[in-house]
mmCIF file of C-alpha atoms and ligand atoms in Angstrom:
data_model
loop_
_atom_site.group_PDB
_atom_site.id
_atom_site.type_symbol
_atom_site.label_atom_id
_atom_site.label_comp_id
_atom_site.label_asym_id
_atom_site.label_seq_id
_atom_site.Cartn_x
_atom_site.Cartn_y
_atom_site.Cartn_z
ATOM 1 C CA MET A 950 0.000 0.000 0.000
ATOM 2 C CA THR A 951 1.216 3.425 -0.869
ATOM 3 C CA SER A 952 0.339 6.403 1.228
ATOM 4 C CA PRO A 953 -1.066 9.508 -0.392
ATOM 5 C CA LYS A 954 1.676 11.717 -1.604
ATOM 6 C CA ASP A 955 2.252 14.978 0.161
ATOM 7 C CA LEU A 956 4.721 16.568 -2.205
ATOM 8 C CA SER A 957 4.944 19.800 -0.320
ATOM 9 C CA GLN A 958 8.596 19.260 0.542
ATOM 10 C CA ASN A 959 9.753 21.010 -2.622
ATOM 11 C CA GLY A 960 7.321 23.900 -2.184
ATOM 12 C CA ARG A 961 5.528 23.043 -5.407
ATOM 13 C CA TYR A 962 2.365 21.657 -3.846
ATOM 14 C CA PRO A 963 0.300 23.071 -0.971
ATOM 15 C CA ALA A 964 1.375 21.581 2.333
ATOM 16 C CA GLY A 965 -0.933 18.977 3.786
ATOM 17 C CA ARG A 966 -3.027 18.584 0.621
ATOM 18 C CA LEU A 967 -3.440 15.458 -1.474
ATOM 19 C CA ALA A 968 -1.773 15.719 -4.854
ATOM 20 C CA PHE A 969 -4.862 14.622 -6.803
ATOM 21 C CA PRO A 970 -8.186 14.323 -4.947
ATOM 22 C CA HIS A 971 -10.533 13.828 -7.950
ATOM 23 C CA ARG A 972 -12.297 10.628 -9.073
ATOM 24 C CA ASP A 973 -12.869 11.889 -12.642
ATOM 25 C CA LEU A 974 -11.026 14.057 -15.131
ATOM 26 C CA THR A 975 -13.766 16.035 -16.865
ATOM 27 C CA GLY A 976 -11.916 19.282 -17.544
ATOM 28 C CA ILE A 977 -8.923 21.462 -16.794
ATOM 29 C CA GLY A 978 -11.385 23.847 -15.160
ATOM 30 C CA GLN A 979 -11.704 21.420 -12.215
ATOM 31 C CA LEU A 980 -7.951 21.373 -11.577
ATOM 32 C CA GLU A 981 -5.759 23.583 -9.473
ATOM 33 C CA ARG A 982 -2.291 24.570 -10.636
ATOM 34 C CA HIS A 983 -0.540 22.059 -8.382
ATOM 35 C CA GLU A 984 -2.772 19.259 -9.681
ATOM 36 C CA ILE A 985 -1.819 20.099 -13.268
ATOM 37 C CA LEU A 986 1.878 20.121 -12.323
ATOM 38 C CA PHE A 987 1.407 16.822 -10.511
ATOM 39 C CA LEU A 988 -0.020 15.124 -13.631
ATOM 40 C CA LEU A 989 2.805 16.539 -15.780
ATOM 41 C CA ASP A 990 5.377 15.267 -13.283
ATOM 42 C CA GLU A 991 3.700 11.849 -13.153
ATOM 43 C CA ALA A 992 3.743 11.642 -16.966
ATOM 44 C CA GLU A 993 7.483 12.274 -17.175
ATOM 45 C CA GLN A 994 8.259 8.840 -15.718
ATOM 46 C CA TRP A 995 6.492 7.186 -18.687
ATOM 47 C CA ILE A 996 8.382 9.070 -21.427
ATOM 48 C CA ASP A 997 11.504 6.938 -20.968
ATOM 49 C CA LEU A 998 9.515 3.685 -20.862
ATOM 50 C CA ASN A 999 7.777 4.646 -24.109
ATOM 51 C CA ARG A 1000 11.155 5.109 -25.817
ATOM 52 C CA GLN A 1001 12.413 1.633 -24.918
ATOM 53 C CA SER A 1002 11.883 -1.449 -27.062
ATOM 54 C CA HIS A 1003 10.134 -3.194 -24.140
ATOM 55 C CA LYS A 1004 7.305 -0.813 -23.271
ATOM 56 C CA HIS A 1005 5.494 -2.629 -20.523
ATOM 57 C CA ASN A 1006 4.537 -2.035 -16.921
ATOM 58 C CA ASP A 1007 2.052 -4.003 -14.825
ATOM 59 C CA ALA A 1008 0.681 -1.085 -12.783
ATOM 60 C CA LEU A 1009 -2.886 -1.597 -14.084
ATOM 61 C CA ALA A 1010 -2.768 -5.399 -14.487
ATOM 62 C CA GLY A 1011 -6.229 -6.926 -14.001
ATOM 63 C CA LEU A 1012 -8.088 -3.645 -14.582
ATOM 64 C CA THR A 1013 -10.561 -3.114 -17.417
ATOM 65 C CA ILE A 1014 -10.685 0.180 -19.288
ATOM 66 C CA ILE A 1015 -13.449 1.044 -21.775
ATOM 67 C CA ASN A 1016 -12.773 3.671 -24.434
ATOM 68 C CA ALA A 1017 -16.250 4.785 -25.575
ATOM 69 C CA PHE A 1018 -15.908 7.056 -28.588
ATOM 70 C CA PHE A 1019 -19.031 8.686 -30.019
ATOM 71 C CA GLU A 1020 -16.920 10.833 -32.390
ATOM 72 C CA ASN A 1021 -14.040 9.990 -34.701
ATOM 73 C CA SER A 1022 -10.480 10.050 -33.405
ATOM 74 C CA THR A 1023 -7.014 8.897 -34.371
ATOM 75 C CA ARG A 1024 -4.618 10.357 -31.772
ATOM 76 C CA THR A 1025 -6.777 10.332 -28.651
ATOM 77 C CA LEU A 1026 -8.319 6.893 -29.111
ATOM 78 C CA LEU A 1027 -5.085 5.164 -30.086
ATOM 79 C CA SER A 1028 -3.009 6.840 -27.391
ATOM 80 C CA PHE A 1029 -5.541 5.951 -24.668
ATOM 81 C CA GLU A 1030 -5.562 2.372 -25.953
ATOM 82 C CA ILE A 1031 -1.764 2.206 -26.068
ATOM 83 C CA ALA A 1032 -1.508 3.873 -22.647
ATOM 84 C CA GLY A 1033 -3.819 1.330 -21.027
ATOM 85 C CA LYS A 1034 -2.093 -1.623 -22.681
ATOM 86 C CA ARG A 1035 1.398 -0.416 -21.777
ATOM 87 C CA LEU A 1036 0.253 -0.307 -18.162
ATOM 88 C CA GLY A 1037 -1.037 -3.876 -18.362
ATOM 89 C CA ALA A 1038 -4.802 -3.167 -18.367
ATOM 90 C CA ASP A 1039 -7.417 -4.950 -20.464
ATOM 91 C CA VAL A 1040 -8.589 -2.271 -22.897
ATOM 92 C CA VAL A 1041 -11.858 -2.439 -24.848
ATOM 93 C CA ASN A 1042 -12.868 0.111 -27.480
ATOM 94 C CA MET A 1043 -16.497 0.976 -28.190
ATOM 95 C CA HIS A 1044 -17.093 2.854 -31.436
ATOM 96 C CA ALA A 1045 -20.574 4.378 -31.325
ATOM 97 C CA ALA A 1046 -21.004 3.917 -35.059
ATOM 98 C CA GLN A 1047 -20.881 0.121 -34.574
ATOM 99 C CA SER A 1048 -22.830 0.054 -31.286
ATOM 100 C CA SER A 1049 -26.457 -0.062 -30.156
ATOM 101 C CA VAL A 1050 -26.411 3.745 -30.077
ATOM 102 C CA LYS A 1051 -27.297 3.329 -33.761
ATOM 103 C CA LYS A 1052 -30.425 1.411 -32.664
ATOM 104 C CA GLY A 1053 -31.611 4.344 -30.573
ATOM 105 C CA GLU A 1054 -30.073 3.568 -27.170
ATOM 106 C CA THR A 1055 -29.719 6.714 -25.098
ATOM 107 C CA LEU A 1056 -26.444 8.014 -23.670
ATOM 108 C CA ILE A 1057 -27.591 7.280 -20.117
ATOM 109 C CA ASP A 1058 -28.680 3.725 -20.994
ATOM 110 C CA THR A 1059 -25.328 3.209 -22.744
ATOM 111 C CA ALA A 1060 -23.497 4.470 -19.647
ATOM 112 C CA THR A 1061 -25.549 2.203 -17.366
ATOM 113 C CA THR A 1062 -24.814 -0.755 -19.661
ATOM 114 C CA LEU A 1063 -21.060 -0.086 -19.658
ATOM 115 C CA ASN A 1064 -21.126 0.386 -15.886
ATOM 116 C CA ALA A 1065 -22.790 -3.038 -15.411
ATOM 117 C CA MET A 1066 -19.713 -4.645 -16.957
ATOM 118 C CA ARG A 1067 -17.690 -3.298 -14.021
ATOM 119 C CA PRO A 1068 -14.965 -1.350 -15.791
ATOM 120 C CA ASP A 1069 -12.285 0.315 -13.682
ATOM 121 C CA ALA A 1070 -12.229 3.435 -15.876
ATOM 122 C CA ILE A 1071 -14.260 4.782 -18.792
ATOM 123 C CA VAL A 1072 -12.789 7.161 -21.354
ATOM 124 C CA ILE A 1073 -15.455 9.114 -23.240
ATOM 125 C CA ARG A 1074 -15.433 11.214 -26.389
ATOM 126 C CA HIS A 1075 -18.807 12.715 -27.253
ATOM 127 C CA GLY A 1076 -20.135 15.467 -29.492
ATOM 128 C CA SER A 1077 -22.183 17.114 -26.723
ATOM 129 C CA SER A 1078 -20.646 19.505 -24.220
ATOM 130 C CA GLY A 1079 -21.213 18.098 -20.742
ATOM 131 C CA ALA A 1080 -21.713 14.474 -21.863
ATOM 132 C CA THR A 1081 -18.685 13.307 -19.863
ATOM 133 C CA GLN A 1082 -19.975 14.951 -16.687
ATOM 134 C CA LEU A 1083 -23.379 13.309 -17.231
ATOM 135 C CA ILE A 1084 -21.851 9.862 -17.661
ATOM 136 C CA ALA A 1085 -19.594 10.400 -14.652
ATOM 137 C CA SER A 1086 -22.723 10.972 -12.546
ATOM 138 C CA LYS A 1087 -24.201 7.624 -13.661
ATOM 139 C CA VAL A 1088 -21.266 5.220 -13.247
ATOM 140 C CA ASP A 1089 -19.192 3.855 -10.370
ATOM 141 C CA CYS A 1090 -15.694 4.224 -11.844
ATOM 142 C CA PRO A 1091 -13.426 7.109 -12.859
ATOM 143 C CA VAL A 1092 -14.427 8.829 -16.103
ATOM 144 C CA LEU A 1093 -11.902 10.597 -18.317
ATOM 145 C CA ASN A 1094 -13.000 13.213 -20.839
ATOM 146 C CA ALA A 1095 -11.477 12.558 -24.262
ATOM 147 C CA GLY A 1096 -13.268 15.588 -25.707
ATOM 148 C CA ASP A 1097 -16.881 16.681 -25.190
ATOM 149 C CA GLY A 1098 -18.389 18.963 -27.820
ATOM 150 C CA SER A 1099 -16.916 22.456 -27.661
ATOM 151 C CA HIS A 1100 -16.399 22.204 -23.898
ATOM 152 C CA GLU A 1101 -13.073 20.599 -22.920
ATOM 153 C CA HIS A 1102 -10.350 18.203 -24.028
ATOM 154 C CA PRO A 1103 -8.280 18.075 -20.824
ATOM 155 C CA THR A 1104 -5.737 15.415 -21.752
ATOM 156 C CA GLN A 1105 -4.963 17.367 -24.949
ATOM 157 C CA ALA A 1106 -4.111 20.480 -22.910
ATOM 158 C CA LEU A 1107 -2.016 18.406 -20.513
ATOM 159 C CA LEU A 1108 -0.069 16.752 -23.308
ATOM 160 C CA ASP A 1109 0.427 20.142 -24.963
ATOM 161 C CA ALA A 1110 1.835 21.511 -21.706
ATOM 162 C CA LEU A 1111 4.133 18.496 -21.341
ATOM 163 C CA ALA A 1112 5.355 18.797 -24.947
ATOM 164 C CA LEU A 1113 6.034 22.496 -24.435
ATOM 165 C CA ARG A 1114 7.823 21.891 -21.139
ATOM 166 C CA GLN A 1115 9.983 19.216 -22.764
ATOM 167 C CA ALA A 1116 10.795 21.439 -25.753
ATOM 168 C CA LEU A 1117 11.790 24.368 -23.532
ATOM 169 C CA ASP A 1118 13.839 22.011 -21.370
ATOM 170 C CA ALA A 1119 15.681 20.713 -24.468
ATOM 171 C CA ARG A 1120 16.574 24.314 -25.316
ATOM 172 C CA GLY A 1121 17.981 24.873 -21.852
ATOM 173 C CA GLU A 1122 14.998 27.017 -20.856
ATOM 174 C CA ALA A 1123 13.754 24.667 -18.144
ATOM 175 C CA SER A 1124 11.298 26.275 -15.788
ATOM 176 C CA GLU A 1125 8.563 25.109 -13.441
ATOM 177 C CA ASP A 1126 5.894 26.778 -15.551
ATOM 178 C CA PHE A 1127 5.397 29.094 -18.537
ATOM 179 C CA THR A 1128 5.646 32.432 -16.757
ATOM 180 C CA GLY A 1129 7.112 35.023 -19.136
ATOM 181 C CA HIS A 1130 6.021 33.137 -22.251
ATOM 182 C CA THR A 1131 3.434 34.470 -24.700
ATOM 183 C CA ILE A 1132 1.410 31.803 -26.486
ATOM 184 C CA VAL A 1133 -0.875 32.503 -29.450
ATOM 185 C CA ILE A 1134 -3.796 30.154 -30.110
ATOM 186 C CA CYS A 1135 -5.223 30.841 -33.564
ATOM 187 C CA GLY A 1136 -8.110 29.277 -35.438
ATOM 188 C CA ASP A 1137 -11.691 28.268 -34.820
ATOM 189 C CA ILE A 1138 -11.770 29.289 -31.162
ATOM 190 C CA LEU A 1139 -15.595 29.284 -31.091
ATOM 191 C CA HIS A 1140 -15.950 25.527 -31.610
ATOM 192 C CA SER A 1141 -12.667 24.407 -30.046
ATOM 193 C CA ARG A 1142 -12.545 22.377 -26.851
ATOM 194 C CA VAL A 1143 -8.766 22.332 -27.300
ATOM 195 C CA ALA A 1144 -8.633 26.135 -27.158
ATOM 196 C CA ARG A 1145 -10.728 26.235 -23.994
ATOM 197 C CA SER A 1146 -8.706 23.568 -22.166
ATOM 198 C CA ASN A 1147 -5.423 25.089 -23.278
ATOM 199 C CA LEU A 1148 -6.459 28.592 -22.231
ATOM 200 C CA LEU A 1149 -7.240 27.302 -18.737
ATOM 201 C CA CYS A 1150 -4.113 25.143 -18.521
ATOM 202 C CA LEU A 1151 -1.599 27.616 -19.932
ATOM 203 C CA GLN A 1152 -2.915 30.470 -17.790
ATOM 204 C CA ALA A 1153 -2.788 28.276 -14.695
ATOM 205 C CA LEU A 1154 0.871 27.690 -15.556
ATOM 206 C CA GLY A 1155 1.609 31.404 -15.830
ATOM 207 C CA ALA A 1156 1.577 31.977 -19.601
ATOM 208 C CA THR A 1157 0.148 35.020 -21.341
ATOM 209 C CA VAL A 1158 -2.388 33.659 -23.837
ATOM 210 C CA ARG A 1159 -3.458 35.493 -26.978
ATOM 211 C CA LEU A 1160 -6.509 34.123 -28.801
ATOM 212 C CA CYS A 1161 -6.874 34.969 -32.480
ATOM 213 C CA ALA A 1162 -9.777 34.220 -34.843
ATOM 214 C CA PRO A 1163 -12.078 35.933 -37.330
ATOM 215 C CA PRO A 1164 -14.847 37.739 -35.412
ATOM 216 C CA ALA A 1165 -17.372 35.024 -36.378
ATOM 217 C CA LEU A 1166 -15.187 32.319 -34.841
ATOM 218 C CA MET A 1167 -14.375 34.123 -31.562
ATOM 219 C CA PRO A 1168 -16.720 33.393 -28.614
ATOM 220 C CA ALA A 1169 -18.415 36.513 -27.240
ATOM 221 C CA GLY A 1170 -17.036 37.627 -23.878
ATOM 222 C CA ILE A 1171 -13.974 35.356 -23.982
ATOM 223 C CA GLU A 1172 -11.916 38.279 -22.611
ATOM 224 C CA ALA A 1173 -13.504 37.524 -19.257
ATOM 225 C CA MET A 1174 -11.377 34.365 -19.135
ATOM 226 C CA GLY A 1175 -8.248 36.514 -19.094
ATOM 227 C CA ALA A 1176 -7.109 36.061 -22.667
ATOM 228 C CA GLU A 1177 -5.855 38.825 -24.948
ATOM 229 C CA VAL A 1178 -8.182 38.777 -27.959
ATOM 230 C CA PHE A 1179 -7.121 39.479 -31.550
ATOM 231 C CA ASN A 1180 -8.773 39.403 -34.964
ATOM 232 C CA ASP A 1181 -5.541 40.467 -36.724
ATOM 233 C CA PHE A 1182 -3.211 37.444 -36.889
ATOM 234 C CA ASP A 1183 -0.061 39.466 -37.616
ATOM 235 C CA ALA A 1184 -0.686 41.634 -34.568
ATOM 236 C CA ALA A 1185 -1.263 38.533 -32.432
ATOM 237 C CA LEU A 1186 2.004 36.954 -33.572
ATOM 238 C CA ASP A 1187 4.132 39.993 -32.732
ATOM 239 C CA GLY A 1188 6.922 38.774 -30.421
ATOM 240 C CA ALA A 1189 5.109 35.540 -29.476
ATOM 241 C CA ASP A 1190 7.128 32.589 -28.143
ATOM 242 C CA VAL A 1191 4.724 29.838 -29.201
ATOM 243 C CA VAL A 1192 2.021 29.576 -31.872
ATOM 244 C CA MET A 1193 -0.667 26.914 -31.571
ATOM 245 C CA MET A 1194 -2.766 26.526 -34.703
ATOM 246 C CA LEU A 1195 -6.262 25.012 -34.731
ATOM 247 C CA ARG A 1196 -8.253 23.613 -37.624
ATOM 248 C CA LEU A 1197 -11.677 24.847 -38.753
ATOM 249 C CA GLN A 1198 -14.169 22.493 -37.077
ATOM 250 C CA THR A 1199 -16.565 22.320 -39.999
ATOM 251 C CA GLU A 1200 -18.390 19.368 -38.416
ATOM 252 C CA ARG A 1201 -19.611 21.723 -35.664
ATOM 253 C CA MET A 1202 -20.542 24.602 -38.002
ATOM 254 C CA SER A 1203 -24.070 25.222 -39.156
ATOM 255 C CA GLY A 1204 -23.917 27.812 -41.903
ATOM 256 C CA GLN A 1205 -21.035 29.717 -43.416
ATOM 257 C CA PHE A 1206 -18.452 31.065 -40.928
ATOM 258 C CA ILE A 1207 -15.715 31.955 -43.438
ATOM 259 C CA PRO A 1208 -15.947 33.263 -47.010
ATOM 260 C CA SER A 1209 -13.626 30.521 -48.348
ATOM 261 C CA GLU A 1210 -10.675 28.375 -47.224
ATOM 262 C CA ARG A 1211 -8.482 30.365 -49.612
ATOM 263 C CA GLU A 1212 -9.385 33.665 -47.974
ATOM 264 C CA TYR A 1213 -9.095 32.117 -44.498
ATOM 265 C CA HIS A 1214 -5.567 30.964 -45.309
ATOM 266 C CA HIS A 1215 -4.718 34.433 -46.601
ATOM 267 C CA LEU A 1216 -5.747 36.047 -43.293
ATOM 268 C CA TYR A 1217 -5.170 33.307 -40.708
ATOM 269 C CA GLY A 1218 -2.893 30.682 -42.242
ATOM 270 C CA LEU A 1219 0.507 30.254 -40.563
ATOM 271 C CA THR A 1220 3.151 30.748 -43.240
ATOM 272 C CA LYS A 1221 6.920 30.944 -42.916
ATOM 273 C CA LYS A 1222 6.758 34.665 -43.657
ATOM 274 C CA ARG A 1223 4.180 35.247 -40.941
ATOM 275 C CA LEU A 1224 6.167 33.233 -38.419
ATOM 276 C CA GLN A 1225 8.945 35.839 -38.700
ATOM 277 C CA ALA A 1226 6.793 38.236 -36.665
ATOM 278 C CA CYS A 1227 7.234 35.948 -33.645
ATOM 279 C CA ALA A 1228 10.227 35.748 -31.341
ATOM 280 C CA PRO A 1229 13.250 34.084 -33.013
ATOM 281 C CA ASP A 1230 12.862 30.265 -33.090
ATOM 282 C CA ALA A 1231 9.257 30.443 -31.853
ATOM 283 C CA LEU A 1232 7.748 27.017 -31.339
ATOM 284 C CA VAL A 1233 4.889 25.789 -33.527
ATOM 285 C CA MET A 1234 2.137 23.516 -32.186
ATOM 286 C CA HIS A 1235 -1.018 21.887 -33.564
ATOM 287 C CA PRO A 1236 -3.227 19.331 -31.782
ATOM 288 C CA GLY A 1237 -4.079 17.651 -35.088
ATOM 289 C CA PRO A 1238 -5.610 16.677 -37.344
ATOM 290 C CA MET A 1239 -4.017 19.350 -39.549
ATOM 291 C CA ASN A 1240 -5.460 20.784 -42.721
ATOM 292 C CA ARG A 1241 -2.225 21.669 -44.489
ATOM 293 C CA GLY A 1242 -2.556 24.705 -46.718
ATOM 294 C CA VAL A 1243 -5.553 25.999 -44.752
ATOM 295 C CA GLU A 1244 -4.555 26.926 -41.167
ATOM 296 C CA ILE A 1245 -0.892 25.942 -41.547
ATOM 297 C CA ASP A 1246 1.575 25.551 -44.398
ATOM 298 C CA SER A 1247 3.532 22.318 -44.700
ATOM 299 C CA GLU A 1248 6.867 24.138 -44.595
ATOM 300 C CA VAL A 1249 5.917 25.462 -41.127
ATOM 301 C CA ALA A 1250 4.329 22.260 -39.812
ATOM 302 C CA ASP A 1251 7.478 20.345 -40.749
ATOM 303 C CA LEU A 1252 10.106 22.814 -39.434
ATOM 304 C CA ILE A 1253 12.598 20.526 -37.702
ATOM 305 C CA ASP A 1254 13.815 22.967 -35.043
ATOM 306 C CA GLN A 1255 10.546 24.761 -34.346
ATOM 307 C CA SER A 1256 7.588 22.452 -34.912
ATOM 308 C CA ILE A 1257 6.795 20.202 -31.935
ATOM 309 C CA ILE A 1258 3.664 18.668 -33.464
ATOM 310 C CA THR A 1259 4.940 15.084 -33.450
ATOM 311 C CA ARG A 1260 6.311 15.591 -29.924
ATOM 312 C CA GLN A 1261 2.750 16.521 -28.881
ATOM 313 C CA VAL A 1262 1.533 13.154 -30.188
ATOM 314 C CA GLU A 1263 4.334 11.325 -28.357
ATOM 315 C CA MET A 1264 3.519 13.090 -25.085
ATOM 316 C CA GLY A 1265 -0.127 12.089 -25.520
ATOM 317 C CA VAL A 1266 0.696 8.514 -24.611
ATOM 318 C CA ALA A 1267 2.693 9.507 -21.503
ATOM 319 C CA ILE A 1268 -0.008 11.892 -20.271
ATOM 320 C CA ARG A 1269 -2.748 9.324 -20.757
ATOM 321 C CA MET A 1270 -0.697 6.712 -18.913
ATOM 322 C CA ALA A 1271 -0.332 9.161 -16.042
ATOM 323 C CA CYS A 1272 -4.045 9.997 -15.981
ATOM 324 C CA LEU A 1273 -5.122 6.340 -16.070
ATOM 325 C CA ASP A 1274 -2.586 5.469 -13.386
ATOM 326 C CA VAL A 1275 -3.514 8.311 -11.039
ATOM 327 C CA LEU A 1276 -7.289 7.964 -11.440
ATOM 328 C CA THR A 1277 -7.290 4.200 -10.824
ATOM 329 C CA ARG A 1278 -5.125 4.292 -7.704
ATOM 330 C CA SER A 1279 -8.176 4.053 -5.489
ATOM 331 C CA ALA A 1280 -9.469 0.980 -7.390
ATOM 332 C CA ARG A 1281 -6.069 -0.617 -6.853
ATOM 333 C CA GLY A 1282 -6.279 -0.137 -3.116
ATOM 334 C CA LEU A 1283 -3.862 2.748 -3.000
ATOM 335 C CA GLU A 1284 -5.215 4.895 -0.228
ATOM 336 C CA GLY A 1285 -5.993 8.529 -0.043
ATOM 337 C CA TRP A 1286 -6.492 9.446 -3.667
ATOM 338 C CA THR A 1287 -10.208 10.078 -3.879
ATOM 339 C CA ALA A 1288 -12.219 12.856 -2.340
HETATM 340 N N1 LIG B 718 -6.129 16.118 -31.130
HETATM 341 C C1 LIG B 718 -7.097 15.176 -31.215
HETATM 342 O O1 LIG B 718 -8.006 15.090 -30.398
HETATM 343 O O2 LIG B 718 -6.983 14.354 -32.301
HETATM 344 P P1 LIG B 718 -7.983 13.155 -32.635
HETATM 345 O O3 LIG B 718 -9.300 13.764 -33.019
HETATM 346 O O4 LIG B 718 -7.334 12.426 -33.781
HETATM 347 O O5 LIG B 718 -8.109 12.310 -31.414
#
């Protein structure tokens, strides 16, 4: 049995507080700064394992994890599956398109059905904001949000933070957080759960966040969340340390939000010329999937020294291993981890 960690010795975590007191991971908005740092620190131990030829650990042996995906995914689904398997769990994927959801079963009935099979964790991706929270209220195991509508994609923000921390570390700019760094998030902010989770995460870690989008794709009142808001991409890029590009989420758009992809690229596409407005050697990020030639040019996406897009994917596995490990500690009899 392992006792709950009190990591206050290094001054990074509040004294006398549990490092992670939540059963579920539904959003970055539920996390305090020290809980975000704790998950990033936990993930670092898995990066080395993932780079070895033998990538196996038995931490979750005997546990069952269900990945229930009601929307398409490549990175998130595969990395959750790989994460669970590398930790020794039995992992089952449910694709809604091939499930009884297609026969009219409701979300709540689906959740109750999955719960009856006694999983130890359920990972959910769903097109409706709040679906993960709803399922979490109906089941007996930890629930992890793999993206719910336009609401949150917490493990994406965590893996982005880990990738950024690793990239800065590799440049000799290691720091506990992102204080002093200016990060631009540009694209379809209105429909983006990635933008929302990243705004919360990056600000919690001290970064200055600039959001940039055409007026039609910028949520009203977003300034209240503390972001600097831009409609002019060149102005947003001025002196920035990091640029995170987002795709147009056409699957969430009803009606015409942009005149054309060509015009969108002209005003909001990240080109090599545009990147020059940033700080020298600014880092380029994208959560994927990319639409090359629309929000980002290939010659920027593939910049060897500046693009960390594939590093983001790599860190996705480590972060998801950490989240599955931490959230199932109670089920494994490790005391003191749930509220
Ligand atoms: N970034 C992300 O969520 O990608 P997928 O849709 O491929 O999972």
